[in-house]
Amino acid sequence: MQIARMHVYEVRPRKDKRCVDLISDVLPFGRLWYDKPDDAVGYAQFYSRSHNAEIRVYDAACNVIETHEHAGDFMCSFVYLA
């Protein structure tokens, strides 16, 4: 039995107060920059479409203001050509 790994993402305001960072250890570069928090959440949901994910949105005071849970619902299908 294999336990599915949950992806955890954090959407945090940038220190320069311009836009937001999407942070996770499952991203290839560790951090991505977005104009709006909704864009970062959308990318995290898409990137983790085959895994369970928790996406936390933080405010400038480091308080969680939103939490999104995404159930990995993408199933890989194969087409066999004979």
XYZ file of N, CA, C and O in Angstrom:
328
model
N 0.839 -1.179 0.000
C 0.000 0.000 0.000
C 0.884 1.242 0.000
O 1.806 1.366 0.784
N 0.570 2.163 -0.901
C 1.353 3.391 -1.006
C 0.487 4.570 -0.567
O -0.650 4.716 -1.013
N 1.030 5.388 0.300
C 0.303 6.560 0.779
C 0.577 7.712 -0.182
O 1.725 8.015 -0.490
N -0.501 8.350 -0.641
C -0.352 9.474 -1.572
C 0.232 10.680 -0.840
O -0.173 11.003 0.272
N 1.176 11.319 -1.463
C 1.822 12.493 -0.884
C 0.983 13.729 -1.170
O 0.517 13.928 -2.283
N 0.796 14.561 -0.179
C 0.047 15.790 -0.367
C 1.015 16.915 -0.716
O 2.029 17.096 -0.061
N 0.692 17.657 -1.756
C 1.471 18.836 -2.108
C 0.985 19.999 -1.246
O -0.207 20.188 -1.068
N 1.919 20.772 -0.716
C 1.584 21.935 0.104
C 2.158 23.167 -0.580
O 3.344 23.202 -0.920
N 1.301 24.163 -0.793
C 1.704 25.407 -1.443
C 1.397 26.567 -0.503
O 0.421 26.531 0.241
N 2.217 27.602 -0.581
C 1.985 28.827 0.170
C 1.986 29.991 -0.811
O 2.882 30.108 -1.649
N 0.971 30.843 -0.701
C 0.904 32.070 -1.485
C 1.160 33.197 -0.499
O 0.369 33.435 0.411
N 2.300 33.881 -0.670
C 2.714 34.927 0.271
C 2.990 36.233 -0.461
O 3.544 36.220 -1.565
N 2.637 37.364 0.172
C 2.977 38.655 -0.433
C 4.497 38.817 -0.485
O 5.207 38.379 0.417
N 4.970 39.457 -1.539
C 6.406 39.697 -1.669
C 6.850 40.784 -0.691
O 6.085 41.651 -0.319
N 8.096 40.729 -0.280
C 8.617 41.714 0.673
C 8.641 43.122 0.097
O 8.531 44.097 0.830
N 8.757 43.222 -1.228
C 8.754 44.543 -1.847
C 7.327 45.064 -2.081
O 7.133 46.087 -2.702
N 6.331 44.330 -1.560
C 4.908 44.686 -1.614
C 4.347 44.722 -3.042
O 3.341 45.354 -3.304
N 5.029 44.044 -3.959
C 4.555 43.969 -5.328
C 4.234 42.520 -5.651
O 5.128 41.693 -5.725
N 2.978 42.218 -5.810
C 2.530 40.893 -6.232
C 2.718 39.841 -5.127
O 2.856 40.190 -3.962
N 2.690 38.558 -5.521
C 2.787 37.457 -4.558
C 3.748 36.391 -5.066
O 4.026 36.301 -6.260
N 4.255 35.584 -4.147
C 5.078 34.427 -4.475
C 4.291 33.163 -4.184
O 3.597 33.071 -3.170
N 4.399 32.188 -5.068
C 3.885 30.842 -4.836
C 5.089 30.002 -4.447
O 6.046 29.884 -5.207
N 5.041 29.424 -3.246
C 6.188 28.711 -2.689
C 5.795 27.266 -2.393
O 4.745 27.018 -1.794
N 6.643 26.323 -2.811
C 6.424 24.912 -2.497
C 7.690 24.134 -2.800
O 8.476 24.510 -3.675
N 7.874 23.039 -2.080
C 9.023 22.193 -2.363
C 8.794 21.294 -3.572
O 9.717 20.638 -4.037
N 7.581 21.246 -4.099
C 7.308 20.414 -5.277
C 7.465 21.184 -6.582
O 7.417 20.586 -7.647
N 7.652 22.494 -6.514
C 7.877 23.283 -7.722
C 9.319 23.113 -8.186
O 10.227 23.019 -7.367
N 9.554 23.114 -9.488
C 10.913 22.886 -9.980
C 11.922 23.940 -9.515
O 13.085 23.631 -9.326
N 11.491 25.178 -9.320
C 12.416 26.230 -8.906
C 12.134 26.734 -7.496
O 12.744 27.685 -7.050
N 11.176 26.114 -6.803
C 10.895 26.458 -5.420
C 9.972 27.632 -5.214
O 9.243 27.687 -4.249
N 9.975 28.604 -6.138
C 9.187 29.815 -5.943
C 8.826 30.399 -7.313
O 9.646 30.450 -8.205
N 7.563 30.836 -7.447
C 7.108 31.510 -8.656
C 6.462 32.839 -8.276
O 5.897 32.977 -7.199
N 6.486 33.794 -9.192
C 5.977 35.133 -8.935
C 4.703 35.354 -9.739
O 4.662 35.040 -10.930
N 3.648 35.868 -9.091
C 2.361 36.108 -9.744
C 1.835 37.489 -9.403
O 2.115 38.028 -8.331
N 1.014 38.043 -10.322
C 0.385 39.350 -10.098
C -0.697 39.282 -9.035
O -0.838 40.180 -8.224
N -1.508 38.211 -9.089
C -2.652 38.092 -8.182
C -2.622 36.748 -7.459
O -2.197 35.748 -8.038
N -3.108 36.721 -6.234
C -3.175 35.433 -5.511
C -4.020 34.394 -6.243
O -3.699 33.211 -6.218
N -5.099 34.823 -6.915
C -5.951 33.865 -7.624
C -5.197 33.141 -8.733
O -5.436 31.960 -8.989
N -4.277 33.840 -9.403
C -3.475 33.197 -10.445
C -2.545 32.143 -9.852
O -2.359 31.066 -10.422
N -1.972 32.443 -8.693
C -1.081 31.487 -8.025
C -1.859 30.254 -7.569
O -1.391 29.121 -7.716
N -3.052 30.460 -7.032
C -3.886 29.335 -6.587
C -4.271 28.475 -7.785
O -4.211 27.239 -7.733
N -4.643 29.104 -8.889
C -5.004 28.361 -10.102
C -3.856 27.517 -10.615
O -4.046 26.373 -11.021
N -2.643 28.073 -10.606
C -1.477 27.310 -11.053
C -1.223 26.128 -10.121
O -0.944 25.017 -10.575
N -1.330 26.347 -8.821
C -1.098 25.258 -7.859
C -2.117 24.142 -8.049
O -1.768 22.959 -7.987
N -3.373 24.501 -8.305
C -4.390 23.478 -8.536
C -4.089 22.704 -9.820
O -4.235 21.489 -9.867
N -3.663 23.402 -10.855
C -3.345 22.733 -12.112
C -2.109 21.846 -11.965
O -2.095 20.703 -12.418
N -1.071 22.360 -11.335
C 0.182 21.626 -11.200
C 0.010 20.362 -10.364
O 0.699 19.376 -10.572
N -0.927 20.378 -9.429
C -1.133 19.215 -8.553
C -2.403 18.453 -8.927
O -3.003 17.804 -8.090
N -2.784 18.496 -10.187
C -4.052 17.896 -10.601
C -4.132 16.396 -10.351
O -5.206 15.850 -10.257
N -3.004 15.723 -10.233
C -3.041 14.282 -9.969
C -2.648 13.955 -8.529
O -2.478 12.796 -8.191
N -2.512 14.973 -7.683
C -2.159 14.773 -6.275
C -3.108 15.564 -5.395
O -3.685 16.559 -5.825
N -3.233 15.133 -4.174
C -3.952 15.948 -3.204
C -3.086 17.149 -2.865
O -1.859 17.043 -2.810
N -3.729 18.293 -2.652
C -2.958 19.511 -2.384
C -3.671 20.386 -1.371
O -4.900 20.392 -1.290
N -2.877 21.095 -0.606
C -3.383 22.134 0.288
C -2.681 23.428 -0.099
O -1.450 23.474 -0.190
N -3.478 24.463 -0.347
C -2.946 25.751 -0.774
C -3.336 26.771 0.284
O -4.516 26.968 0.556
N -2.325 27.388 0.894
C -2.566 28.372 1.957
C -2.207 29.760 1.453
O -1.118 29.964 0.920
N -3.126 30.711 1.630
C -2.887 32.099 1.227
C -2.661 32.905 2.495
O -3.484 32.880 3.410
N -1.532 33.620 2.554
C -1.145 34.403 3.727
C -1.283 35.888 3.449
O -1.146 36.335 2.305
N -1.501 36.665 4.508
C -1.473 38.125 4.390
C -0.094 38.638 4.794
O 0.808 37.857 5.096
N 0.069 39.958 4.795
C 1.377 40.547 5.090
C 1.845 40.283 6.517
O 3.038 40.299 6.802
N 0.911 40.012 7.444
C 1.259 39.729 8.831
C 1.495 38.239 9.076
O 1.556 37.793 10.218
N 1.612 37.455 8.009
C 1.856 36.004 8.068
C 0.712 35.220 8.690
O 0.930 34.164 9.299
N -0.508 35.706 8.539
C -1.691 34.987 8.986
C -2.337 34.309 7.780
O -2.409 34.896 6.698
N -2.820 33.085 7.971
C -3.517 32.389 6.896
C -4.888 33.040 6.738
O -5.658 33.119 7.697
N -5.181 33.527 5.521
C -6.474 34.157 5.279
C -7.393 33.284 4.427
O -8.598 33.467 4.439
N -6.820 32.326 3.698
C -7.601 31.381 2.902
C -6.878 30.044 2.874
O -5.654 30.002 2.899
N -7.663 28.990 2.797
C -7.100 27.653 2.607
C -7.922 26.954 1.535
O -9.153 26.969 1.589
N -7.239 26.393 0.567
C -7.890 25.640 -0.498
C -7.382 24.216 -0.422
O -6.184 23.991 -0.330
N -8.302 23.265 -0.461
C -7.911 21.863 -0.533
C -8.339 21.339 -1.887
O -9.450 21.573 -2.327
N -7.414 20.671 -2.528
C -7.649 20.166 -3.873
C -7.451 18.659 -3.860
O -6.388 18.175 -3.473
N -8.484 17.933 -4.255
C -8.374 16.475 -4.339
C -7.844 16.117 -5.719
O -8.362 16.587 -6.727
N -6.813 15.331 -5.759
C -6.241 14.913 -7.042
C -7.242 14.089 -7.808
O -7.524 12.952 -7.452
N -7.820 14.679 -8.836
C -8.880 13.996 -9.573
C -8.487 13.648 -11.002
O -9.255 13.065 -11.730
N -7.300 13.997 -11.416
C -6.869 13.677 -12.774
C -6.422 12.227 -12.818
O -5.579 11.806 -12.057
N -7.011 11.475 -13.702
C -6.612 10.086 -13.871
C -5.988 9.921 -15.240
O -6.518 10.390 -16.240
N -4.883 9.275 -15.280
C -4.185 9.047 -16.540
C -4.902 7.942 -17.305
O -5.247 6.906 -16.746
N -5.143 8.184 -18.552
C -5.763 7.147 -19.378
C -4.845 6.835 -20.542
O -4.115 7.700 -21.033
N -4.875 5.624 -20.960
C -4.011 5.177 -22.038
C -4.878 4.751 -23.214
O -5.940 4.160 -23.039
N -4.420 5.063 -24.404
C -5.088 4.621 -25.614
C -4.136 3.674 -26.339
O -2.995 4.031 -26.618
N -4.603 2.478 -26.555
C -3.786 1.473 -27.238
C -4.222 1.405 -28.701
O -5.395 1.236 -29.000
N -3.272 1.595 -29.569
C -3.556 1.493 -30.997
C -3.048 0.150 -31.484
O -1.900 -0.222 -31.259
N -3.914 -0.579 -32.145
C -3.531 -1.909 -32.631
C -3.136 -1.860 -34.087
O -3.472 -1.059 -34.840
